[in-house]
Coordinates of C-alpha atoms (C1' of nucleotides) in Angstrom, one line a residue:
Chain R
X30 CA -2.9 64.1 7.6
X31 CA -4.1 67.6 8.0
X32 CA -7.7 66.5 9.4
X33 CA -8.5 70.0 10.4
X34 CA -8.4 71.2 6.9
X35 CA -10.0 68.3 5.6
X36 CA -12.8 68.9 7.9
X37 CA -12.9 72.5 7.0
X38 CA -13.2 71.5 3.2
X39 CA -15.9 69.1 4.1
X40 CA -17.8 71.6 5.9
X41 CA -17.6 74.0 3.0
X42 CA -18.6 71.5 0.6
X43 CA -21.6 70.7 2.8
X44 CA -22.8 74.3 2.2
X45 CA -22.0 74.5 -1.4
X46 CA -22.8 71.1 -2.8
X47 CA -24.4 68.7 -0.5
X48 CA -24.9 65.9 -3.0
X49 CA -21.1 66.2 -4.0
X50 CA -20.4 65.5 -0.3
X51 CA -21.9 62.2 -0.4
X52 CA -19.6 61.1 -3.1
X53 CA -16.7 62.3 -1.2
X54 CA -17.7 60.6 1.8
X55 CA -18.4 57.3 0.1
X56 CA -14.9 57.7 -1.7
X57 CA -13.3 58.3 1.7
X58 CA -14.8 55.3 3.3
X59 CA -12.3 52.7 4.4
X60 CA -9.8 54.2 2.0
X61 CA -6.3 54.9 3.2
X62 CA -3.6 55.5 0.7
X63 CA -4.3 56.1 -2.9
X64 CA -6.8 54.0 -4.8
X65 CA -6.1 51.6 -7.4
X66 CA -6.6 53.1 -10.9
X67 CA -9.8 52.4 -12.7
X68 CA -9.9 49.3 -14.9
X69 CA -10.1 50.0 -18.7
X70 CA -13.7 49.8 -20.1
X71 CA -15.0 48.6 -16.9
X72 CA -18.7 48.6 -16.2
X73 CA -20.2 47.9 -12.7
X74 CA -21.5 44.5 -12.5
X75 CA -19.8 43.3 -15.6
X76 CA -16.5 42.6 -14.3
X77 CA -15.1 39.4 -14.0
X78 CA -11.4 38.7 -12.8
X79 CA -9.5 35.7 -11.7
X80 CA -6.3 34.6 -9.7
X81 CA -4.8 31.8 -11.7
X82 CA -2.3 30.3 -9.3
X83 CA -0.3 27.1 -9.9
X84 CA -0.8 25.1 -6.8
X85 CA 2.6 24.1 -6.5
X86 CA 3.2 25.5 -3.2
X87 CA 2.1 27.7 -0.5
X88 CA 1.5 31.4 -1.2
X89 CA 4.3 33.9 -0.2
X90 CA 3.9 37.6 0.5
X91 CA 4.0 38.6 -3.2
X92 CA 1.2 36.1 -4.2
X93 CA -1.1 38.3 -2.1
X94 CA -0.9 41.0 -4.5
X95 CA -3.1 39.4 -7.2
X96 CA -5.8 38.5 -4.7
X97 CA -5.6 41.8 -2.9
X98 CA -6.0 43.9 -6.3
X99 CA -8.7 41.5 -7.7
X100 CA -10.5 41.5 -4.6
X101 CA -10.4 45.2 -4.3
X102 CA -11.7 45.6 -7.9
X103 CA -14.4 43.1 -7.2
X104 CA -15.7 45.4 -4.5
X105 CA -15.5 48.4 -6.4
X106 CA -17.2 47.0 -9.6
X107 CA -19.5 44.6 -7.9
X108 CA -17.8 41.9 -9.8
X109 CA -16.9 38.3 -9.6
X110 CA -13.8 36.8 -8.4
X111 CA -12.8 33.5 -9.9
X112 CA -10.0 31.3 -8.4
X113 CA -8.8 28.9 -11.2
X114 CA -6.1 26.6 -10.4
X115 CA -3.8 26.3 -13.5
X116 CA -2.4 22.9 -12.5
X117 CA -1.4 21.7 -16.1
X118 CA 2.1 20.8 -15.5
X119 CA 2.3 17.4 -13.8
X120 CA 6.2 17.5 -14.0
X121 CA 8.4 20.2 -13.8
X122 CA 6.1 22.7 -11.8
X123 CA 4.2 19.8 -10.3
X124 CA 1.0 20.6 -8.2
X125 CA 1.1 19.8 -4.5
X126 CA -2.1 18.4 -3.2
X127 CA -1.8 20.3 0.0
X128 CA -1.5 23.6 -1.7
X129 CA -5.1 23.8 -3.2
X130 CA -6.5 24.2 0.0
X131 CA -3.8 26.2 1.4
X132 CA -4.1 28.9 -1.3
X133 CA -7.9 29.0 -0.8
X134 CA -7.0 29.5 2.8
X135 CA -4.8 32.3 2.1
X136 CA -7.5 34.0 -0.1
X137 CA -9.6 33.7 2.9
X138 CA -7.0 35.1 5.3
X139 CA -6.9 38.2 2.9
X140 CA -10.6 38.6 3.5
X141 CA -11.9 37.4 0.1
X142 CA -14.2 34.7 -1.1
X143 CA -14.0 33.4 -4.6
X144 CA -17.2 33.3 -6.5
X145 CA -16.1 30.2 -8.4
X146 CA -13.3 27.9 -7.9
X147 CA -12.2 25.6 -10.8
X148 CA -9.1 23.4 -11.5
X149 CA -7.7 23.2 -14.9
X150 CA -7.0 19.5 -14.5
X151 CA -10.7 18.9 -14.4
X152 CA -11.2 20.3 -17.8
X153 CA -9.0 18.4 -20.1
X154 CA -11.9 17.3 -22.2
X155 CA -13.0 20.9 -22.7
X156 CA -9.3 21.8 -23.9
X157 CA -9.6 18.9 -26.3
X158 CA -12.7 20.0 -27.8
X159 CA -11.3 23.5 -28.4
X160 CA -8.3 22.0 -29.9
X161 CA -10.3 19.9 -32.1
X162 CA -12.3 23.1 -33.2
X163 CA -9.1 24.8 -33.7
X164 CA -7.7 22.3 -35.9
X165 CA -10.9 22.4 -38.0
X166 CA -10.3 26.1 -38.3
X167 CA -7.2 25.6 -39.6
X168 CA -5.4 27.1 -36.6
X169 CA -3.2 24.3 -35.6
X170 CA -0.9 21.5 -36.8
X171 CA 0.7 18.4 -35.0
X172 CA 4.5 18.8 -35.1
X173 CA 7.0 16.2 -34.4
X174 CA 10.1 18.4 -34.7
X175 CA 12.7 18.0 -32.1
X176 CA 12.6 21.2 -30.0
X177 CA 15.8 22.4 -31.0
X178 CA 15.3 22.0 -34.5
X179 CA 12.2 23.8 -34.6
X180 CA 13.5 26.5 -32.6
X181 CA 16.2 27.2 -35.2
X182 CA 13.6 27.3 -37.9
X183 CA 11.6 29.6 -35.9
X184 CA 14.2 31.9 -35.3
X185 CA 15.1 32.1 -39.0
X186 CA 11.3 32.6 -39.8
X187 CA 10.9 29.4 -41.6
X188 CA 8.1 26.9 -41.5
X189 CA 8.9 23.4 -40.5
X190 CA 7.8 20.5 -42.7
X191 CA 4.7 19.7 -40.6
X192 CA 3.1 23.2 -41.1
X193 CA 1.2 22.6 -44.2
X194 CA -0.3 19.1 -42.8
X195 CA -3.8 18.7 -43.5
X196 CA -6.3 19.0 -40.9
X197 CA -7.2 15.3 -41.1
X198 CA -3.7 14.2 -40.4
X199 CA -3.4 16.7 -37.5
X200 CA -6.7 15.4 -36.1
X201 CA -5.4 11.9 -36.3
X202 CA -2.2 12.7 -34.6
X203 CA -3.7 14.7 -32.1
X204 CA -6.0 12.1 -31.1
X205 CA -3.1 9.8 -30.8
X206 CA -1.5 12.4 -28.5
X207 CA -4.8 12.3 -26.3
X208 CA -4.8 8.6 -26.2
X209 CA -1.3 8.5 -25.2
X210 CA 0.3 6.9 -28.1
X211 CA 3.4 9.2 -28.2
X212 CA 6.1 9.5 -25.5
X213 CA 7.2 12.9 -24.3
X214 CA 8.7 14.9 -27.0
X215 CA 7.5 13.1 -30.0
X216 CA 4.5 15.2 -30.9
X217 CA 3.1 18.7 -30.1
X218 CA 0.2 20.4 -31.3
X219 CA 1.2 24.0 -32.4
X220 CA -1.0 27.0 -33.1
X221 CA -0.5 28.3 -36.7
X222 CA 0.2 32.1 -36.2
X223 CA 2.6 33.8 -38.4
X224 CA 5.9 32.0 -38.9
X225 CA 7.4 35.4 -40.0
X226 CA 5.9 37.5 -37.3
X227 CA 8.6 40.1 -36.2
X228 CA 8.4 38.9 -32.8
X229 CA 10.0 35.4 -32.5
X230 CA 8.1 34.9 -29.4
X231 CA 4.7 34.7 -31.1
X232 CA 5.6 32.3 -33.9
X233 CA 3.7 28.9 -33.9
X234 CA 3.7 28.4 -30.2
X235 CA 3.0 25.0 -28.6
X236 CA -0.6 24.3 -27.4
X237 CA -0.4 20.8 -26.4
X238 CA 2.5 18.3 -25.4
X239 CA 2.7 14.9 -24.0
X240 CA 3.6 14.4 -20.3
X241 CA 4.3 11.0 -19.1
X242 CA 4.2 11.6 -15.6
X243 CA 0.8 11.4 -14.0
X244 CA -0.8 14.1 -12.4
X245 CA -1.0 14.0 -8.6
X246 CA -4.8 14.5 -8.7
X247 CA -6.3 11.0 -8.9
X248 CA -9.0 12.3 -11.3
X249 CA -6.6 13.6 -13.7
X250 CA -3.7 10.9 -13.4
X251 CA -4.7 9.1 -16.7
X252 CA -4.2 12.2 -19.1
X253 CA -1.0 12.3 -20.9
X254 CA -1.7 15.1 -23.3
X255 CA -1.5 18.5 -21.4
X256 CA -2.3 22.1 -22.7
X257 CA 0.3 24.5 -22.2
X258 CA -0.7 27.7 -20.3
X259 CA -1.4 30.2 -23.2
X260 CA -3.9 27.7 -24.6
X261 CA -5.5 26.6 -21.4
X262 CA -5.7 30.0 -19.7
X263 CA -6.9 31.7 -23.0
X264 CA -9.8 29.1 -23.5
X265 CA -10.8 29.2 -19.8
X266 CA -10.7 33.2 -19.5
X267 CA -13.2 33.3 -22.3
X268 CA -15.4 30.4 -21.0
X269 CA -15.5 31.9 -17.6
X270 CA -16.4 35.3 -18.9
X271 CA -13.1 36.9 -17.7
X272 CA -13.6 40.5 -18.6
X273 CA -10.2 41.8 -17.1
X274 CA -6.9 40.2 -16.6
X275 CA -4.1 41.4 -14.4
X276 CA -0.8 39.6 -14.9
X277 CA 2.9 40.1 -14.6
X278 CA 5.1 41.5 -17.3
X279 CA 6.5 38.1 -17.8
X280 CA 3.3 37.2 -19.6
X281 CA 3.4 40.3 -21.7
X282 CA 3.4 38.1 -24.8
X283 CA 0.5 36.0 -23.8
X284 CA -2.3 38.1 -24.8
X285 CA -0.6 38.3 -28.4
X286 CA -0.1 34.5 -28.5
X287 CA -3.7 33.8 -27.3
X288 CA -4.9 36.4 -29.6
X289 CA -4.4 34.1 -32.7
X290 CA -6.6 31.5 -31.0
X291 CA -9.2 34.2 -30.1
X292 CA -9.3 35.3 -33.7
X293 CA -9.8 31.8 -35.0
X294 CA -12.8 31.3 -32.7
X295 CA -13.9 34.7 -33.2
X296 CA -13.6 35.7 -29.5
X297 CA -13.0 39.3 -28.0
X298 CA -9.9 39.3 -25.8
X299 CA -10.5 40.6 -22.2
X300 CA -8.8 43.9 -21.3
X301 CA -5.3 43.5 -19.8
X302 CA -3.4 45.1 -17.3
X303 CA 0.5 44.1 -16.9
X304 CA 2.5 44.8 -13.8
X305 CA 6.0 44.2 -12.7
X306 CA 7.4 42.0 -10.1
X307 CA 7.3 42.6 -6.5
X308 CA 10.1 42.2 -4.3
X309 CA 9.9 42.3 -0.6
X310 CA 12.6 44.0 1.2
X311 CA 12.7 41.9 4.4
X312 CA 13.1 38.7 2.7
X313 CA 16.1 38.7 0.6
X314 CA 16.1 35.1 0.7
X315 CA 14.6 33.7 -2.5
X316 CA 10.8 34.0 -2.5
X317 CA 10.4 31.2 -5.1
X318 CA 7.8 28.6 -4.2
X319 CA 9.9 25.8 -5.1
X320 CA 12.9 26.8 -2.8
X321 CA 10.3 27.2 0.0
X322 CA 8.8 23.7 -0.6
X323 CA 12.3 22.4 -0.4
X324 CA 13.1 24.1 2.7
X325 CA 10.0 22.7 4.4
X326 CA 10.7 19.2 2.9
X327 CA 14.1 19.2 4.3
X328 CA 13.3 20.6 7.7
X329 CA 14.9 23.9 7.5
X330 CA 11.5 25.3 7.9
X331 CA 9.0 23.8 10.4
X332 CA 6.1 24.2 8.1
X333 CA 4.8 26.5 5.5
X334 CA 3.6 28.8 8.5
X335 CA 7.2 28.9 10.3
X336 CA 7.8 32.2 11.6
X337 CA 10.9 32.5 9.6
X338 CA 8.9 32.0 6.2
X339 CA 7.7 34.7 4.0
X340 CA 4.4 33.0 3.5
X341 CA 0.9 34.4 4.1
X342 CA 0.4 31.4 6.4
X343 CA 3.5 32.8 8.6
X344 CA 2.0 36.2 8.5
X345 CA -1.1 35.0 9.7
X346 CA 0.3 32.8 12.4
X347 CA 2.3 36.0 13.4
X348 CA -0.7 38.0 14.2
X349 CA -0.6 40.1 11.0
X350 CA -4.2 40.7 9.6
X351 CA -4.8 40.0 6.0
X352 CA -6.3 43.5 5.8
X353 CA -3.0 45.2 6.5
X354 CA -1.3 43.0 3.7
X355 CA -4.2 43.8 1.1
X356 CA -3.9 47.6 2.2
X357 CA -0.2 47.5 1.5
X358 CA -0.6 45.6 -1.7
X359 CA -3.3 47.9 -3.1
X360 CA -0.9 50.8 -2.4
X361 CA 1.6 49.3 -4.8
X362 CA -0.7 50.1 -7.7
X363 CA -0.4 48.3 -10.9
X364 CA 2.7 49.8 -12.5
X365 CA 4.6 47.9 -15.1
X366 CA 7.9 48.6 -13.4
X367 CA 9.1 46.2 -10.7
X368 CA 8.2 47.4 -7.2
X369 CA 9.6 46.6 -3.7
X370 CA 7.3 46.2 -1.0
X371 CA 8.4 47.6 2.5
X372 CA 7.2 45.0 5.0
X373 CA 7.4 48.1 7.3
X374 CA 4.6 49.5 5.6
X375 CA 2.5 46.1 6.3
X376 CA 3.4 46.4 9.8
X377 CA 2.6 50.0 10.1
X378 CA -1.0 49.2 8.8
X379 CA -1.2 46.1 11.3
X380 CA -0.1 48.0 14.2
X381 CA -2.9 50.6 13.6
X382 CA -5.4 47.7 13.5
X383 CA -4.2 45.8 16.4
X384 CA -2.8 48.4 18.8
X385 CA -6.1 49.3 20.6
X386 CA -7.0 45.7 21.3
X387 CA -3.6 44.6 22.3
X388 CA -3.4 44.0 25.8
X389 CA 0.3 44.8 27.4
X390 CA 2.6 42.2 29.2
X391 CA 6.1 42.3 30.2
X392 CA 8.3 39.8 28.5
X393 CA 12.0 39.7 29.5
X394 CA 14.3 37.8 26.8
X395 CA 17.3 36.1 28.2
X396 CA 16.7 37.6 31.5
X397 CA 19.2 38.5 34.1
X398 CA 18.2 37.8 37.6
X399 CA 18.7 40.4 40.3
X400 CA 17.8 40.3 43.9
X401 CA 15.5 43.2 44.9
X402 CA 14.5 44.8 48.2
X403 CA 12.9 47.9 49.5
X404 CA 10.1 47.9 46.9
X405 CA 6.1 47.4 47.0
X406 CA 5.0 43.8 47.1
X407 CA 3.7 44.2 43.5
X408 CA 3.8 46.2 40.2
X409 CA 0.6 47.5 38.7
X410 CA 1.0 48.6 35.3
X411 CA -2.1 49.3 33.1
X412 CA -3.5 46.6 31.0
X413 CA -3.6 49.2 28.0
X414 CA -2.0 52.8 28.4
X415 CA -4.9 54.4 26.6
X416 CA -7.5 52.7 28.4
X417 CA -7.4 53.0 32.2
X418 CA -10.9 51.3 32.3
X419 CA -9.4 47.9 31.4
X420 CA -7.9 47.9 34.6
X421 CA -4.4 47.3 35.9
X422 CA -2.1 44.2 35.9
X423 CA -0.8 42.9 39.2
X424 CA 3.0 41.7 39.0
X425 CA 4.0 40.3 42.4
X426 CA 7.7 41.0 43.4
X427 CA 9.4 38.3 45.5
X428 CA 12.8 39.4 46.5
X429 CA 14.2 39.3 42.9
X430 CA 13.3 40.4 39.4
X431 CA 14.7 39.6 35.9
X432 CA 15.9 42.4 33.3
X433 CA 17.0 42.3 29.8
X434 CA 20.8 42.7 30.0
X435 CA 20.7 45.9 28.2
X436 CA 18.5 47.2 30.8
X437 CA 20.6 46.2 33.7
X438 CA 21.9 49.5 35.2
X439 CA 25.4 50.3 35.5
X440 CA 26.6 50.2 39.3
X441 CA 25.0 52.7 41.3
X442 CA 22.6 53.6 38.2
X443 CA 19.1 53.7 38.4
X444 CA 16.1 52.4 36.2
X445 CA 12.5 52.8 36.8
X446 CA 10.8 49.4 36.8
X447 CA 7.7 50.1 34.9
X448 CA 4.6 50.0 37.0
X449 CA 6.5 49.5 40.3
X450 CA 9.1 52.3 41.0
X451 CA 12.6 53.4 40.8
X452 CA 15.4 51.2 41.9
X453 CA 19.4 51.6 42.3
X454 CA 21.7 49.1 41.6
X455 CA 23.8 48.4 44.6
X456 CA 26.5 45.8 43.8
X457 CA 24.6 42.8 42.4
X458 CA 21.4 43.7 43.8
X459 CA 18.7 46.2 43.3
X460 CA 17.5 48.3 46.1
X461 CA 14.3 50.5 45.8
X462 CA 14.5 54.4 46.0
X463 CA 12.2 56.8 47.0
X464 CA 12.6 58.8 43.8
X465 CA 9.3 60.0 42.2
X466 CA 8.2 60.0 38.5
X467 CA 9.9 63.3 38.1
X468 CA 13.4 61.5 38.0
X469 CA 11.9 59.9 34.8
X470 CA 10.5 63.0 33.5
X471 CA 13.9 64.7 33.9
X472 CA 15.3 62.2 31.9
X473 CA 17.7 60.7 34.2
X474 CA 16.2 57.3 34.6
X475 CA 15.2 55.0 31.9
X476 CA 12.0 53.0 32.2
X477 CA 12.3 49.5 31.7
X478 CA 10.1 46.3 31.7
X479 CA 10.7 43.4 34.2
X480 CA 9.3 40.0 35.2
X481 CA 9.4 38.6 38.7
X482 CA 11.7 35.7 39.4
X483 CA 9.1 33.1 38.6
X484 CA 7.7 34.4 35.2
X485 CA 5.9 32.3 32.8
X486 CA 8.4 30.7 30.3
X487 CA 7.7 31.7 26.7
X488 CA 9.1 30.8 23.4
X489 CA 8.9 33.8 21.2
X490 CA 9.2 32.6 17.4
X491 CA 10.6 35.5 15.2
X492 CA 11.5 35.7 11.7
X493 CA 15.1 35.6 12.7
X494 CA 14.8 32.4 14.9
X495 CA 13.3 31.6 18.3
X496 CA 14.1 33.4 21.6
X497 CA 13.2 32.5 25.0
X498 CA 12.1 34.5 27.7
X499 CA 9.9 34.9 30.7
X500 CA 6.7 36.8 30.8
X501 CA 4.7 38.2 33.7
X502 CA 2.5 35.8 35.6
X503 CA -0.6 37.2 34.2
X504 CA 0.5 36.1 30.7
X505 CA -0.7 32.6 31.6
X506 CA -4.2 34.1 31.3
X507 CA -3.7 35.4 27.6
X508 CA -5.9 33.4 25.2
X509 CA -4.5 31.6 22.2
X510 CA -4.8 33.5 19.1
X511 CA -5.0 36.9 21.0
X512 CA -2.5 39.4 19.8
X513 CA -0.6 41.4 22.6
X514 CA 2.1 43.8 22.9
X515 CA 5.2 42.7 24.9
X516 CA 6.1 46.3 26.0
X517 CA 9.2 47.6 24.7
X518 CA 9.8 44.4 22.7
X519 CA 7.1 43.6 20.0
X520 CA 3.4 42.8 19.1
X521 CA 3.0 39.1 19.1
X522 CA 0.2 36.5 18.6
X523 CA -0.3 33.8 21.5
X524 CA 0.2 30.6 19.6
X525 CA 0.0 28.1 22.3
X526 CA 0.0 27.7 26.0
X527 CA 1.6 25.3 28.5
X528 CA 4.3 25.7 27.4
X529 CA 3.6 29.2 26.0
X530 CA 4.5 30.0 22.4
X531 CA 4.1 33.5 20.9
X532 CA 4.7 34.4 17.3
X533 CA 6.6 37.7 16.9
X534 CA 4.5 40.2 14.6
X535 CA 6.4 43.4 14.5
X536 CA 7.7 46.0 16.8
Chain D
rG29 C1' 20.4 39.1 -32.1
rC30 C1' 14.9 39.8 -32.5
rU31 C1' 10.5 42.0 -29.9
rC32 C1' 8.0 44.5 -26.0
rC33 C1' 7.7 47.6 -21.7
rG34 C1' 9.2 51.0 -18.0
rA35 C1' 12.1 55.4 -15.2
rU36 C1' 8.8 60.9 -9.5
rA37 C1' 12.4 61.0 -2.3
rG38 C1' 15.3 54.9 1.2
rU39 C1' 10.4 52.5 -0.3
rG40 C1' 5.6 52.8 -2.4
rU41 C1' 2.5 56.3 -4.8
rA42 C1' -0.3 61.0 -6.8
rG43 C1' 0.2 64.2 -10.9
rU44 C1' 1.7 62.5 -17.0
rC45 C1' -3.8 61.0 -21.5
rC46 C1' -6.1 67.1 -22.1
rG47 C1' 1.5 71.6 -20.7
rG48 C1' 0.5 76.5 -16.6
rC49 C1' -3.3 76.1 -10.3
rC50 C1' 3.4 71.1 -9.2
rA51 C1' 9.7 75.3 -6.0
rA52 C1' 5.5 68.5 -7.0
rU53 C1' 0.6 64.6 -3.2
rC54 C1' -0.1 61.1 0.4
rA55 C1' 1.7 56.9 3.1
rU56 C1' 6.0 54.6 5.0
rA57 C1' 11.0 55.2 6.7
rU58 C1' 14.6 58.2 9.2
rU59 C1' 14.9 62.1 12.5
rG60 C1' 13.9 66.6 16.2
rC61 C1' 10.6 68.6 19.9
rC62 C1' 5.8 67.7 23.1
rC63 C1' 3.2 64.3 25.6
rU64 C1' 3.5 59.6 28.0
rC65 C1' 6.0 55.1 33.9
rU66 C1' 7.1 51.3 26.3
rC67 C1' 11.4 51.8 21.6
rG68 C1' 3.5 51.3 21.4
rA69 C1' -0.2 55.3 20.5
rG70 C1' -1.2 60.5 20.0
rG71 C1' 0.5 65.9 18.7
rC72 C1' 3.6 69.5 15.8
rG73 C1' 8.0 69.8 12.7
rA74 C1' 12.3 68.3 9.8
rU75 C1' 14.8 65.2 5.9
rG76 C1' 14.1 63.5 0.9
rA77 C1' 12.4 62.9 -5.9
rC78 C1' 10.6 64.6 -11.8
rC79 C1' 17.2 59.3 -15.0
rG80 C1' 20.7 62.6 -18.8
rG81 C1' 20.8 65.7 -23.0
rG82 C1' 18.5 68.1 -26.9
rG83 C1' 13.9 70.3 -29.1
rU84 C1' 8.7 72.6 -29.4
rU85 C1' 6.5 76.5 -26.2
rC86 C1' 5.8 82.6 -23.2
rG87 C1' 5.6 78.2 -20.0
rA88 C1' 7.6 71.1 -19.9
rA89 C1' 7.5 66.0 -14.5
rU90 C1' 3.7 66.3 -18.4
rC91 C1' 4.5 66.6 -25.6
rC92 C1' 8.8 65.1 -29.4
rC93 C1' 13.6 63.1 -30.4
rC94 C1' 18.3 60.9 -29.0
rG95 C1' 20.8 58.6 -25.1
rU96 C1' 21.4 55.9 -20.5
rC97 C1' 19.7 52.5 -17.1
rG98 C1' 16.4 48.8 -15.6
rG99 C1' 12.7 44.8 -16.6
rA100 C1' 10.5 41.1 -19.7
rG101 C1' 9.6 37.4 -23.8
rC102 C1' 11.8 34.5 -27.9
rA103 C1' 10.3 26.7 -23.2
rC104 C1' 7.2 20.4 -25.3
rC105 C1' 7.4 25.8 -17.2
rA106 C1' 3.6 28.6 -15.0

RNA sequence: GCUCCGAUAGUGUAGUCCGGCCAAUCAUAUUGCCCUCUCGAGGCGAUGACCGGGGUUCGAAUCCCCGUCGGAGCACCA
């Protein structure tokens, strides 16, 4: 940033138009990167948005986008944030009871608090009531066509024999669906749209179907007649006062489908923004929730917050702040084309957030032990190079040190042991030299980190697997949950003590 | 096949509605130098893009047409 010219501009503005300055400042506040585009037809105080996750697994990084964007809009428009669990498929995308809470935790991690949390599986009676109203309005009919047969008719633009059924008969059959009198596939309730609509995706879609498998939530386990997403979501959006919907392009036709229901009811459809899919560059492994769940179930991952997992829980455990994730997501904007998120931009933002507070420690991975003589009794590197006032560490040297193998000098070569001094390799040992720091400044001697022979064993859990190493003795004093920097290695979050475990955040 | 949608540097984004101030913004990435006892932080640079072709116009990233490429839906999944 050219902060100088920005400052100049500000100064000029202060002279020319003092009230305009306030706006600019407010605009600038906590705002890095381009802001999200304004919502269409949005009025402050009258914006309600929702995240509508299916709780069939933990949230991965991609899921953060919706919450991040909605949460940001909530702040901009002083709006409402609804979290609605769309858990209406007890079978193929079966909800996971642990995921409800995990998703709320993820939203909290990102720094947002929903104004309202609802579960579709609590609301079946509401959907039934609306189905009955829809039938009364002539907007739905019960259909017992086998799926493939209907599909053929539909693609040809032809009505099935059930389409002209009376409302009375449909009512009767729908009540039998509700009562569980039909088996799976025997009867559905279809919305009567336009069977010759140019877009085949909109023709007489299914609103309710029968699912035999009980819902995992006990309170919903007795229901067999389940609404499809487009019906349930359409009704709920209206009932919860949703003013603006953000959703993926895969749901592009949803608004049009639901439009038929809205028309029957005389409702006004919310504003809709569609966006493309997000890929995350670092995780080429499939980001799908079901894959993740499988990997956790069969032990390939230690849990949803395994350092190798692309989940928000894992990022949290690694010491990446939700704020950094939100900032990166907001920068992605809401374009309809698919986007790829670079984790490096999340990490860059996190580094900014965390660097100033992160105390420095040495961690040597897979160290090589080298006897060391003719050096001071201890090394005293600063706790933080930009904050001398935080003091210096004290790392005792007792006859030997460990270095990372890449840092071991060639025979007769020199390295500068950070915070200690220059040493020269002599055979298999290191011997202190009387070189001053100029040796480093001249570029002849690399500065390396090191630990004494009896460093603290640390397991560093990284996205690429675990690494073991030893940290300087002072690391034993680092508190759990603290984010530290292992100099020249990475930022990491202290996860456990005795034995010490740290989670790799980023370089 | 039918119906939608999109295309700016490695990545993301601003600008596109209302054509000129855009030889195109910012961030990230990569990289050079300075500083530094970190490969962190900081400072100063560099690299790198308007999908193609026509048209309209004095003037097009922006408007129009064609093409190409990419994405989505046409589920009793969400």
